[in-house]
mmCIF file of C-alpha atoms in Angstrom:
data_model
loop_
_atom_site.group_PDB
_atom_site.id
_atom_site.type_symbol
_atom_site.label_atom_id
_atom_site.label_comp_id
_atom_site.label_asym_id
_atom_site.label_seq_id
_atom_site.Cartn_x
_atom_site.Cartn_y
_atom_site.Cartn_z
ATOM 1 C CA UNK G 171 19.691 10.941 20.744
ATOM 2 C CA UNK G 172 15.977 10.909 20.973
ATOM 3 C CA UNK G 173 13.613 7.875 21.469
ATOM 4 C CA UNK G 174 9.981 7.680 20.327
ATOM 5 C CA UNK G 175 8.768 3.866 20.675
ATOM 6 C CA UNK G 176 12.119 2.445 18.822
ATOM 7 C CA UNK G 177 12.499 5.636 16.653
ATOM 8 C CA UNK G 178 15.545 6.612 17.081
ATOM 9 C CA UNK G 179 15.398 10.696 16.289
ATOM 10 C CA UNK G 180 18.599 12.118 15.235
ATOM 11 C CA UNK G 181 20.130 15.428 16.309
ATOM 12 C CA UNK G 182 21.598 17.828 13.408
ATOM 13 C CA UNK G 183 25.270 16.185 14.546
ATOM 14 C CA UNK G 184 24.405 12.724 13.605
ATOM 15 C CA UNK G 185 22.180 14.019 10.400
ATOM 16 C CA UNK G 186 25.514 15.583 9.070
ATOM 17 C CA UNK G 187 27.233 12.303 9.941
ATOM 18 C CA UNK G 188 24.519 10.668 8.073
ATOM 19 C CA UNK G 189 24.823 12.766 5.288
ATOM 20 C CA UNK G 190 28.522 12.417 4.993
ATOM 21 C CA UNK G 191 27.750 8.245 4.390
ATOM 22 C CA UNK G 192 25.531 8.999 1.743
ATOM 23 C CA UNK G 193 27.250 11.198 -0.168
ATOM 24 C CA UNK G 194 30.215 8.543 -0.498
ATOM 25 C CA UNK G 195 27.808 5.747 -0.841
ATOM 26 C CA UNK G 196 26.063 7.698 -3.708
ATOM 27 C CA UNK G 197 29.333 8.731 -5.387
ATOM 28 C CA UNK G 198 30.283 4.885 -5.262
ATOM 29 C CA UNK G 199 27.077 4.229 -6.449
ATOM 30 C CA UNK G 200 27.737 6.337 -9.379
ATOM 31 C CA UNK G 201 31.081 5.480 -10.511
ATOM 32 C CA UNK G 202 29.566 1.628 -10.952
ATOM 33 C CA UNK G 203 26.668 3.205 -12.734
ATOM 34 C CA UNK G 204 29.134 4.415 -15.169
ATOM 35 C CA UNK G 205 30.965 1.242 -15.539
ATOM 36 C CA UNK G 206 27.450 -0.879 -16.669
ATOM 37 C CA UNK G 207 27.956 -1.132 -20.152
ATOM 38 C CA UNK G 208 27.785 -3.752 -22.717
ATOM 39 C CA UNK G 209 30.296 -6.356 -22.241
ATOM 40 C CA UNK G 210 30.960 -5.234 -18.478
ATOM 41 C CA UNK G 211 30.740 -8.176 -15.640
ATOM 42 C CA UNK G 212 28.971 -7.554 -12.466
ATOM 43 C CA UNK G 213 31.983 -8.814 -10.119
ATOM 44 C CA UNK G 214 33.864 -5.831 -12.040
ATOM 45 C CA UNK G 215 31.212 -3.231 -10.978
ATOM 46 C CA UNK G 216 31.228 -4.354 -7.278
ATOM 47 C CA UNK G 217 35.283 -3.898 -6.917
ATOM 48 C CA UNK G 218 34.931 -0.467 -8.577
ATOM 49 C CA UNK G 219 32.896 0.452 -5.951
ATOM 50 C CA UNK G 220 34.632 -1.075 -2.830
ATOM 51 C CA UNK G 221 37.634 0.087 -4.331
ATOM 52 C CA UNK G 222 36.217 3.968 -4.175
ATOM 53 C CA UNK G 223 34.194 3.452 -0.748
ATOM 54 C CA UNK G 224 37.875 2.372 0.810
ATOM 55 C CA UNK G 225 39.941 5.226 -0.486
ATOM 56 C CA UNK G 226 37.664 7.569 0.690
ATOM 57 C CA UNK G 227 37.737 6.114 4.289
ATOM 58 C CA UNK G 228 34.972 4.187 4.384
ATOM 59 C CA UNK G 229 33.741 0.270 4.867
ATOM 60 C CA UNK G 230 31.201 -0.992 2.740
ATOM 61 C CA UNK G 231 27.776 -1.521 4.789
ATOM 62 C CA UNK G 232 26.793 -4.833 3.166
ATOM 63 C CA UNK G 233 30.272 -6.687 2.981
ATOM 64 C CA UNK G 234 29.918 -9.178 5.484
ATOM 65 C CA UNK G 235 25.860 -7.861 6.696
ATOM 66 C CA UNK G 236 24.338 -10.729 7.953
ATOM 67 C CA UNK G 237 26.790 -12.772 5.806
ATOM 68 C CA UNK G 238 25.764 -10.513 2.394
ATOM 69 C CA UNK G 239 29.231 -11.706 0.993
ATOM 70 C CA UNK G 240 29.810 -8.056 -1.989
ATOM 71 C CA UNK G 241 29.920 -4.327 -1.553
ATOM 72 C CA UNK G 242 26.697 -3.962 -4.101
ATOM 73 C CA UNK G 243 23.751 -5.431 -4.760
ATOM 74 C CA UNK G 244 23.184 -6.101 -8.406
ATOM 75 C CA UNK G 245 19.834 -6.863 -9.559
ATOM 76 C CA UNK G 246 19.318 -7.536 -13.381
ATOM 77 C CA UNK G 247 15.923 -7.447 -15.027
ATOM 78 C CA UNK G 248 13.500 -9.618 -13.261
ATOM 79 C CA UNK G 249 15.596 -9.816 -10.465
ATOM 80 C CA UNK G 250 13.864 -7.378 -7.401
ATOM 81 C CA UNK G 251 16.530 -7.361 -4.769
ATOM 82 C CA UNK G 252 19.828 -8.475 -2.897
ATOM 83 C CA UNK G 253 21.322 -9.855 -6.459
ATOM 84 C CA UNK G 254 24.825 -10.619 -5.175
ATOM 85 C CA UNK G 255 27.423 -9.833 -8.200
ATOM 86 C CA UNK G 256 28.756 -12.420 -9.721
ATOM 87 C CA UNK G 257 30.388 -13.022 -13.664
ATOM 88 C CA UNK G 258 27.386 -12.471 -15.658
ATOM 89 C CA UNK G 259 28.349 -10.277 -18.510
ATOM 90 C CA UNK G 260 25.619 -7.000 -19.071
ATOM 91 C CA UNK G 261 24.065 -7.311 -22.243
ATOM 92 C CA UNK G 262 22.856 -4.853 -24.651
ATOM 93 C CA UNK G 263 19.113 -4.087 -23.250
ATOM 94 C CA UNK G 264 19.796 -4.984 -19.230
ATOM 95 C CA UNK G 265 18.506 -3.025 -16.580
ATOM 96 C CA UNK G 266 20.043 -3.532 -13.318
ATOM 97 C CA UNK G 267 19.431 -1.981 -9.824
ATOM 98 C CA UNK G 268 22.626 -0.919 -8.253
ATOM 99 C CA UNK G 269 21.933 -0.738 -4.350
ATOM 100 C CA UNK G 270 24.947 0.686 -2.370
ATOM 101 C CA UNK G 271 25.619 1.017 1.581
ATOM 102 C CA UNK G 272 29.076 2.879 2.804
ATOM 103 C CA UNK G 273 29.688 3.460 6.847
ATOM 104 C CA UNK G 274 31.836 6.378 7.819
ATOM 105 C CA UNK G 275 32.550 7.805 11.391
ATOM 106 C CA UNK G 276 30.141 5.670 12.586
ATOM 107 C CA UNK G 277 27.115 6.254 10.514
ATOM 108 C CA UNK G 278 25.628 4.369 7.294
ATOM 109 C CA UNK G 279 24.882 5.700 3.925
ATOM 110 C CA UNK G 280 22.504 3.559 1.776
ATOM 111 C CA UNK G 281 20.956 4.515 -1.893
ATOM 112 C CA UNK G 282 19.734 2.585 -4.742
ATOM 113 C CA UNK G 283 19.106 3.467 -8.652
ATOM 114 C CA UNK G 284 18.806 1.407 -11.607
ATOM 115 C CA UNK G 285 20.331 2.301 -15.531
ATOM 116 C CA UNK G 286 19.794 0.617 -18.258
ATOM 117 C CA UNK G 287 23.282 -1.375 -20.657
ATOM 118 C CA UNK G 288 22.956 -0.301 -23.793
ATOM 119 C CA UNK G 289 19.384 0.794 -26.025
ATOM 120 C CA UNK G 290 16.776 -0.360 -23.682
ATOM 121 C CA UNK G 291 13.197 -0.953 -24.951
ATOM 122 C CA UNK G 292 11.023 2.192 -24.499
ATOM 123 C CA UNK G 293 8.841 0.523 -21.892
ATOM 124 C CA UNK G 294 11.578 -0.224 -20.002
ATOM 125 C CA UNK G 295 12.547 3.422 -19.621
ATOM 126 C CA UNK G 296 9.483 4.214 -19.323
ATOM 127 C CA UNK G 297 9.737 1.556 -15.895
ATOM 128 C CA UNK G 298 12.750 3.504 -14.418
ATOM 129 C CA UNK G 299 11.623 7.070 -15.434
ATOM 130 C CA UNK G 300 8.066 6.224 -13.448
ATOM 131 C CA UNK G 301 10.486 4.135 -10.427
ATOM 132 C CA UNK G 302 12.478 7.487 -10.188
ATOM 133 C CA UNK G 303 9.853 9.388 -10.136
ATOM 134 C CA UNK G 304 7.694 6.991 -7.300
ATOM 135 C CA UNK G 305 10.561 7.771 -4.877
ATOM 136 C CA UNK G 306 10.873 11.433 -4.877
ATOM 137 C CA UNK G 307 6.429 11.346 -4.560
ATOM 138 C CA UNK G 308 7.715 9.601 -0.955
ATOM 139 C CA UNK G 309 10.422 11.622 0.019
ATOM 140 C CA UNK G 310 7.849 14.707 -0.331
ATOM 141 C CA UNK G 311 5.912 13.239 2.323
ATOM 142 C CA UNK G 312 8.637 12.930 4.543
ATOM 143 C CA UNK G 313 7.162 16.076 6.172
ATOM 144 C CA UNK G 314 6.466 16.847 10.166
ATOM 145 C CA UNK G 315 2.912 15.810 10.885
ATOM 146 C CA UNK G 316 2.248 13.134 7.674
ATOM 147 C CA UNK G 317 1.946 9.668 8.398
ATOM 148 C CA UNK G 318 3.443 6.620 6.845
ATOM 149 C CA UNK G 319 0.475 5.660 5.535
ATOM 150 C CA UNK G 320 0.180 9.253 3.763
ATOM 151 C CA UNK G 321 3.490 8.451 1.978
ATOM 152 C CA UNK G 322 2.502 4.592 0.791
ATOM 153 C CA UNK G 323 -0.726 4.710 -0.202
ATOM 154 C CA UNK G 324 0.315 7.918 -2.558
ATOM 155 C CA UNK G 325 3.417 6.190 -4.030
ATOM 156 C CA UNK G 326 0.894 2.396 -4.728
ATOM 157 C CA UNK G 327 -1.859 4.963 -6.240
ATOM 158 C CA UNK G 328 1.173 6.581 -8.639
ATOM 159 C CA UNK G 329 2.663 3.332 -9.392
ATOM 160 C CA UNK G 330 -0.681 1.223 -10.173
ATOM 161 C CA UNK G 331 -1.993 4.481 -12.480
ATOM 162 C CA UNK G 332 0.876 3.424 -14.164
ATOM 163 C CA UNK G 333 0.396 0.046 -14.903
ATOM 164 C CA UNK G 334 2.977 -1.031 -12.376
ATOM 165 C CA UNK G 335 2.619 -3.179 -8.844
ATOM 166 C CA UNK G 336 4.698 -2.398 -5.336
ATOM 167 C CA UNK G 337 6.737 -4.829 -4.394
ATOM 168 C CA UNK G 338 5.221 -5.345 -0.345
ATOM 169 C CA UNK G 339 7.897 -7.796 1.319
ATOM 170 C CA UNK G 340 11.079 -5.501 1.034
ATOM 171 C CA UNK G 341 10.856 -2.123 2.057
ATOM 172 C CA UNK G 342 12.640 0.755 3.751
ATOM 173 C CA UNK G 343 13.876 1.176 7.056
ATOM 174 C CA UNK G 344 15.377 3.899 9.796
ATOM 175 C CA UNK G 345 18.981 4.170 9.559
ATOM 176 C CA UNK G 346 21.834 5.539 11.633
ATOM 177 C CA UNK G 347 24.450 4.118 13.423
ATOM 178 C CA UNK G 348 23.144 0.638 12.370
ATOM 179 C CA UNK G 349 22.433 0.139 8.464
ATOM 180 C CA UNK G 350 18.684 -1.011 9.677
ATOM 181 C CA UNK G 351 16.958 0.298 12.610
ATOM 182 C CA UNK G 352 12.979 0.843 13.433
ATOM 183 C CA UNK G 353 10.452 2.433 11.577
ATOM 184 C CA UNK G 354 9.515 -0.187 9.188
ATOM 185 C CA UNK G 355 8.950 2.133 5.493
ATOM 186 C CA UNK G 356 6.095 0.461 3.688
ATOM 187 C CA UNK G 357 5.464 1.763 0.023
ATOM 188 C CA UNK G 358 2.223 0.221 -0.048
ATOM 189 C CA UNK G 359 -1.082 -1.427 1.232
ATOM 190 C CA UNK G 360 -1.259 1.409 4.121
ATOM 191 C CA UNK G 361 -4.209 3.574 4.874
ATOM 192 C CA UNK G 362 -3.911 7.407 4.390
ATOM 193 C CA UNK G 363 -3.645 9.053 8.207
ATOM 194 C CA UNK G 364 -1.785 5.545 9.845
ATOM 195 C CA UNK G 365 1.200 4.451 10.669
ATOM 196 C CA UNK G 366 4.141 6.316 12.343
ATOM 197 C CA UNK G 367 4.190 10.463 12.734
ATOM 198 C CA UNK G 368 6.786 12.051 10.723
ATOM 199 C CA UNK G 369 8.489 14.068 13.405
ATOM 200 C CA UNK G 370 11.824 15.985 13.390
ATOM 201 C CA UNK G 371 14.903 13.705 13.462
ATOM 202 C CA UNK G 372 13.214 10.855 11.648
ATOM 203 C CA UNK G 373 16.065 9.430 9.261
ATOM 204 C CA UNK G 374 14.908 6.824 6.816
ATOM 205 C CA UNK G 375 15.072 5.377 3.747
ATOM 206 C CA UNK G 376 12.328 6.047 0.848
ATOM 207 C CA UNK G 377 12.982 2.785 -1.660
ATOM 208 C CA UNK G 378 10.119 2.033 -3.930
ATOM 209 C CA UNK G 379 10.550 -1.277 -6.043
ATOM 210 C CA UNK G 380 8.131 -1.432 -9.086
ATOM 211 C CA UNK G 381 7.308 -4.287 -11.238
ATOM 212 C CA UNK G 382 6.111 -4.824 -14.938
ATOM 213 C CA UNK G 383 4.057 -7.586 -13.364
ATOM 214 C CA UNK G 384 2.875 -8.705 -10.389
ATOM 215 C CA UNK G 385 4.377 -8.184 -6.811
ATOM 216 C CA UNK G 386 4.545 -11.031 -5.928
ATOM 217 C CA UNK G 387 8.412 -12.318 -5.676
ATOM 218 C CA UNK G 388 10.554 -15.763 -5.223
ATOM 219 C CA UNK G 389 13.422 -16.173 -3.487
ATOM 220 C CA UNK G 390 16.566 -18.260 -5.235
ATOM 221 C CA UNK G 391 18.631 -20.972 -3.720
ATOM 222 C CA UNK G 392 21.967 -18.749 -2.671
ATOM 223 C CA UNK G 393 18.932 -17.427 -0.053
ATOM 224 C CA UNK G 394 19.709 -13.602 -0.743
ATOM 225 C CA UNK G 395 18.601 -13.017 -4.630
ATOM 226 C CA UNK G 396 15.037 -12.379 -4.943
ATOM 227 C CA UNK G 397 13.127 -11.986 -8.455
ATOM 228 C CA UNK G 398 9.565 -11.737 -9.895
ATOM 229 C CA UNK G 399 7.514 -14.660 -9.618
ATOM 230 C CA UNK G 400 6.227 -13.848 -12.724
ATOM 231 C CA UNK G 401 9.635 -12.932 -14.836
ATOM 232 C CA UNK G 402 8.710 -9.449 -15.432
ATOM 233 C CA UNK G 403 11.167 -6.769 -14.839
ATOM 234 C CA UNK G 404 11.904 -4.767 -11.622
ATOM 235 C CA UNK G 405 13.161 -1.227 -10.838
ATOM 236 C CA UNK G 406 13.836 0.658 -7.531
ATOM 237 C CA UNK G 407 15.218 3.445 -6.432
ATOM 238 C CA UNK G 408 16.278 4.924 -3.103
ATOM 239 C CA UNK G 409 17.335 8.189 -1.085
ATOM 240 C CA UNK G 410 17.925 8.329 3.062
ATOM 241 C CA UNK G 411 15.741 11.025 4.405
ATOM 242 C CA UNK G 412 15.961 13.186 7.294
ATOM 243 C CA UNK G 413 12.544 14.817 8.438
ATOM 244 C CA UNK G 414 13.255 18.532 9.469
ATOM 245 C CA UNK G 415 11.259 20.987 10.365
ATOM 246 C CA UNK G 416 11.732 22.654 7.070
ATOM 247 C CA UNK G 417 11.032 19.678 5.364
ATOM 248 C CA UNK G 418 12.053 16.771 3.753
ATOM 249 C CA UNK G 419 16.181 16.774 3.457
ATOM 250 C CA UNK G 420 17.396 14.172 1.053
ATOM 251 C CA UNK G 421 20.769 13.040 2.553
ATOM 252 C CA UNK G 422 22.458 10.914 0.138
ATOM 253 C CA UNK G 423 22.893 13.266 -2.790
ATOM 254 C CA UNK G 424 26.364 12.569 -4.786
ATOM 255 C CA UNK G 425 29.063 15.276 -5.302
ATOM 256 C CA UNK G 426 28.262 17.275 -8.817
ATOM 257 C CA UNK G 427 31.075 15.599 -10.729
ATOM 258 C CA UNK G 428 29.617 12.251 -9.690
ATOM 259 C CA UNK G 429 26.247 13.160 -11.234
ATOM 260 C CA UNK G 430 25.299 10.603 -14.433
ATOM 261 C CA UNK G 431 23.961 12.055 -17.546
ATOM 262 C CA UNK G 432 20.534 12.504 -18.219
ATOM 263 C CA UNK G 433 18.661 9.309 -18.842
ATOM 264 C CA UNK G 434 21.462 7.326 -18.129
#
């Protein structure tokens, strides 16, 4: 394993482990997606996915992270990030960001989306479509010789054309062997050409959050949920990333039957 500064470059061994991880953290991510419908608790989505990260020999990366006490993070509506699931019963018209992290031989996988319960207002798939589509702008500038600043200021400039804001404090991060290592992945207020050199055996994670509203967030009293300051509601999205020399690799695809429906 490769250093540059506190980048830790990966070799094609320890992208395939990384891979691995995210494929079972993004078919555990999918089987809760399923499972958010109308009358559906949020405690009940976070077994369902322990339950699959375990049998397929796995631990789940947040369990126990600095304390995080769930498998998931469940973020409903206005809430941004790091909701921990609890019994609050989905309602017809929720959105919720399902954030998943799964370690396996060693190495983390760690992937986001967000669905909506039910018939969900127009604008508010009109919010995830435009999330969805802000992460895959950044994983296409996960390429050998862009900057981080290449990648950010093009995802703020899509979101803001849209209407929406970037949220600024919570952002992406290397990953490997630990579920958060060095570069920093900022999805916003960063100048084209600066910030770290894409280079082969960068792994990170591209995980735009957009808001109806402002960016600016609050933090709640059980010190992990964070929501809007303003109440508006919140998307995000995430892939890991491996930079190759042939491009961007996205390494936390699911397995086909794992694969939701369009639009849902």
């Amino acid at each position: 394993m490769a250093f540059r500064e506190n980048i830790r470059l990966k070799n094609r061994k320890e992208i395939d482990k990384l891979k691995e991880a995210g494929r079972v953290a993004a078919n555990a991510l999918r089987v809760a997606a399923r499972a958010a419908k109308v009358g559906t608790t949020l405690i009940e989505l976070d077994k369902l996915a322990e339950n699959y990260i375990r049998k397929a020999g796995a631990i789940p990366s947040y369990k126990g992270y600095r304390g995080y006490p769930a498998t998931l993070c469940l973020s409903v509506n206005d809430r941004v990030v790091h909701g921990i699931p609890n019994n609050y019963v989905l309602a017809d018209g929720d959105i919720v960001a399902i954030d998943c992290g799964a370690k396996l031989d060693g190495f983390h996988g760690d992937t986001c989306l967000t669905v909506g319960v039910g018939h969900v207002r127009e604008d508010l798939t009109d919010l995830i479509a435009s999330t969805q589509l802000a992460m895959f702008l950044g994983v296409s500038y996960c390429k050998v010789g862009l900057r981080m600043g290449d990648m950010a200021s093009a995802v703020q400039k899509f979101a803001e054309e849209r209407g929406y804001s970037v949220v600024r404090e919570w952002t992406g991060h290397g990953i490997g062997s630990n579920l958060h290592e060095d570069p920093q992945v900022l999805h916003a207020e960063q100048k084209a050409g600066t910030g770290f050199r894409m280079e082969p055996g960068v792994t990170i994670t591209i995980e735009p959050i957009l808001n109806m509203g402002t960016h600016k967030c609050k933090l709640e009293s059980d010190g992990w949920t964070v929501r809007t300051e303003d109440g508006k509601m919140s998307a995000q999205f995430e892939h890991m990333v491996a930079v190759t020399k042939n491009g961007p690799e996205i390494l936390s695809y699911p397995d086909p039957e794992f694969e939701l429906e369009a639009g849902k």
